[in-house]
C-alpha positions as a Python dict, from the first residue, in 0.01 Angstrom:
ca = {
    (1, 'M'): (0, 0, 0),
    (2, 'A'): (319, 191, 67),
    (3, 'D'): (325, 561, 147),
    (4, 'R'): (385, 690, -208),
    (5, 'E'): (511, 1025, -80),
    (6, 'C'): (800, 872, 112),
    (7, 'P'): (1099, 806, -116),
    (8, 'L'): (1195, 505, 95),
    (9, 'S'): (851, 350, 41),
    (10, 'R'): (868, 413, -335),
    (11, 'T'): (1216, 265, -351),
    (12, 'L'): (1115, -46, -160),
    (13, 'D'): (817, -90, -393),
    (14, 'A'): (1063, -103, -683),
    (15, 'V'): (1357, -297, -539),
    (16, 'G'): (1279, -404, -183),
    (17, 'E'): (1175, -760, -255),
    (18, 'W'): (1439, -1019, -161),
    (19, 'W'): (1468, -1176, -506),
    (20, 'T'): (1495, -834, -668),
    (21, 'L'): (1807, -742, -474),
    (22, 'L'): (1971, -1075, -560),
    (23, 'L'): (1873, -1029, -924),
    (24, 'L'): (2030, -682, -927),
    (25, 'H'): (2344, -825, -770),
    (26, 'D'): (2364, -1072, -1060),
    (27, 'C'): (2317, -785, -1306),
    (28, 'F'): (2613, -604, -1150),
    (29, 'D'): (2812, -925, -1194),
    (30, 'G'): (2734, -918, -1567),
    (31, 'F'): (2438, -1154, -1597),
    (32, 'T'): (2182, -1043, -1858),
    (33, 'R'): (1985, -1349, -1965),
    (34, 'F'): (1684, -1520, -1814),
    (35, 'D'): (1849, -1863, -1805),
    (36, 'Q'): (2157, -1720, -1631),
    (37, 'F'): (1945, -1561, -1358),
    (38, 'E'): (1730, -1870, -1321),
    (39, 'A'): (2027, -2106, -1290),
    (40, 'N'): (2232, -1885, -1059),
    (41, 'L'): (1951, -1787, -824),
    (42, 'G'): (1751, -2110, -827),
    (43, 'I'): (1439, -1897, -863),
    (44, 'S'): (1119, -2025, -1024),
    (45, 'S'): (1059, -1901, -1377),
    (46, 'G'): (729, -1742, -1270),
    (47, 'M'): (888, -1544, -988),
    (48, 'L'): (1181, -1445, -1211),
    (49, 'T'): (944, -1324, -1484),
    (50, 'K'): (756, -1115, -1228),
    (51, 'R'): (1073, -962, -1081),
    (52, 'L'): (1219, -882, -1424),
    (53, 'K'): (892, -719, -1531),
    (54, 'T'): (889, -502, -1219),
    (55, 'L'): (1248, -391, -1282),
    (56, 'V'): (1171, -312, -1648),
    (57, 'D'): (849, -128, -1555),
    (58, 'N'): (1044, 82, -1303),
    (59, 'G'): (1313, 175, -1557),
    (60, 'I'): (1587, -17, -1375),
    (61, 'L'): (1639, -276, -1648),
    (62, 'E'): (1583, -258, -2022),
    (63, 'R'): (1454, -564, -2208),
    (64, 'R'): (1639, -609, -2539),
    (65, 'Q'): (1587, -875, -2802),
    (66, 'Y'): (1911, -1054, -2892),
    (67, 'S'): (1771, -1337, -3106),
    (68, 'E'): (1483, -1341, -3353),
    (69, 'R'): (1456, -1718, -3405),
    (70, 'P'): (1367, -1816, -3147),
    (71, 'P'): (1284, -1477, -2992),
    (72, 'R'): (1515, -1427, -2693),
    (73, 'F'): (1568, -1128, -2470),
    (74, 'E'): (1833, -999, -2237),
    (75, 'Y'): (1794, -762, -1945),
    (76, 'V'): (2042, -476, -1930),
    (77, 'L'): (2085, -222, -1652),
    (78, 'T'): (1972, 130, -1741),
    (79, 'D'): (2142, 441, -1603),
    (80, 'T'): (1885, 430, -1323),
    (81, 'G'): (1971, 66, -1260),
    (82, 'R'): (2345, 133, -1259),
    (83, 'S'): (2288, 412, -1006),
    (84, 'L'): (2169, 142, -760),
    (85, 'R'): (2516, -14, -739),
    (86, 'P'): (2628, 192, -438),
    (87, 'V'): (2309, 91, -257),
    (88, 'I'): (2373, -280, -319),
    (89, 'V'): (2738, -237, -218),
    (90, 'A'): (2636, -60, 103),
    (91, 'L'): (2383, -334, 189),
    (92, 'A'): (2642, -606, 131),
    (93, 'A'): (2899, -416, 338),
    (94, 'W'): (2650, -375, 621),
    (95, 'G'): (2577, -748, 610),
    (96, 'N'): (2947, -833, 619),
    (97, 'A'): (3003, -597, 912),
    (98, 'Q'): (2762, -813, 1114),
    (99, 'L'): (2975, -1124, 1056),
    (100, 'P'): (3315, -1234, 1181),
    (101, 'R'): (3567, -1193, 896),
    (102, 'R'): (3607, -1572, 857),
    (103, 'E'): (3232, -1608, 785),
    (104, 'R'): (3218, -1361, 494),
    (105, 'S'): (3151, -1545, 169),
    (106, 'M'): (3182, -1235, -51),
    (107, 'I'): (3386, -920, 0),
    (108, 'L'): (3437, -599, -199),
    (109, 'V'): (3791, -555, -328),
    (110, 'D'): (3982, -301, -533),
    (111, 'A'): (3983, -447, -887),
    (112, 'R'): (4345, -347, -945),
    (113, 'T'): (4506, -445, -615),
    (114, 'G'): (4273, -715, -488),
    (115, 'R'): (4273, -548, -147),
    (116, 'E'): (3950, -553, 50),
    (117, 'V'): (3779, -214, 78),
    (118, 'E'): (3536, -85, 339),
    (119, 'P'): (3258, 113, 172),
    (120, 'V'): (3101, 411, 344),
    (121, 'V'): (2822, 642, 235),
    (122, 'V'): (2939, 1002, 217),
    (123, 'D'): (2805, 1343, 123),
    (124, 'R'): (2924, 1414, -232),
    (125, 'R'): (3000, 1782, -157),
    (126, 'T'): (3188, 1744, 172),
    (127, 'G'): (3308, 1384, 166),
    (128, 'K'): (3182, 1342, 523),
    (129, 'P'): (3035, 1002, 621),
    (130, 'L'): (2658, 1011, 666),
    (131, 'D'): (2647, 765, 956),
    (132, 'D'): (2609, 1034, 1227),
    (133, 'P'): (2232, 1064, 1299),
    (134, 'D'): (2288, 1394, 1484),
    (135, 'A'): (2473, 1556, 1194),
    (136, 'Y'): (2245, 1444, 909),
    (137, 'V'): (1867, 1425, 937),
    (138, 'F'): (1573, 1404, 700),
    (139, 'A'): (1368, 1718, 634),
    (140, 'A'): (1064, 1799, 422),
    (141, 'G'): (1151, 1852, 58),
    (142, 'P'): (1000, 2093, -193),
    (143, 'A'): (719, 1854, -292),
    (144, 'A'): (629, 1753, 65),
    (145, 'S'): (264, 1745, 164),
    (146, 'E'): (140, 1938, 465),
    (147, 'A'): (148, 1614, 669),
    (148, 'F'): (514, 1555, 581),
    (149, 'R'): (603, 1918, 658),
    (150, 'T'): (429, 1890, 997),
    (151, 'R'): (614, 1567, 1073),
    (152, 'Y'): (958, 1703, 991),
    (153, 'D'): (896, 2043, 1150),
    (154, 'A'): (801, 1862, 1473),
    (155, 'L'): (1117, 1649, 1457),
    (156, 'A'): (1331, 1959, 1400),
    (157, 'A'): (1166, 2133, 1698),
    (158, 'K'): (1229, 1826, 1913),
    (159, 'R'): (1598, 1819, 1814),
    (160, 'K'): (1629, 2192, 1884),
    (161, 'A'): (1472, 2154, 2229),
    (162, 'A'): (1710, 1868, 2311),
    (163, 'R'): (2018, 2085, 2251),
}
């Protein structure tokens, strides 16, 4: 069981499974139907059903009926689901950064120019990249338990002593 207080644990419960990330990637490419996912991913129907249910249950996808006879459904990204796009982009960019350029099978490009782009994660307010572990650290949030507060207070004290 994941630590339900940690946002990383909760996120991984919802989207951390390998097939789930590939399924979300297909959603961002415009796939919406079970047969499209199944054919593109080569995933078993049982596993696909399970993954889609998890994404619907977590509010990432919405299941919509598009045919009454026979009953057929499509899976459409919700606002919450669409907000995962930068995460998927960042994961793909990280993966590509580990490969020589000639071995990259998929790259992110500007849709208008076709030029490859290099995504970075930045602070919305300042525009500064968040890759500096000395400049940006985790801290206890308003809903943190006493254990989380103790953990992050100790880390802050350790950083302060190291200065």
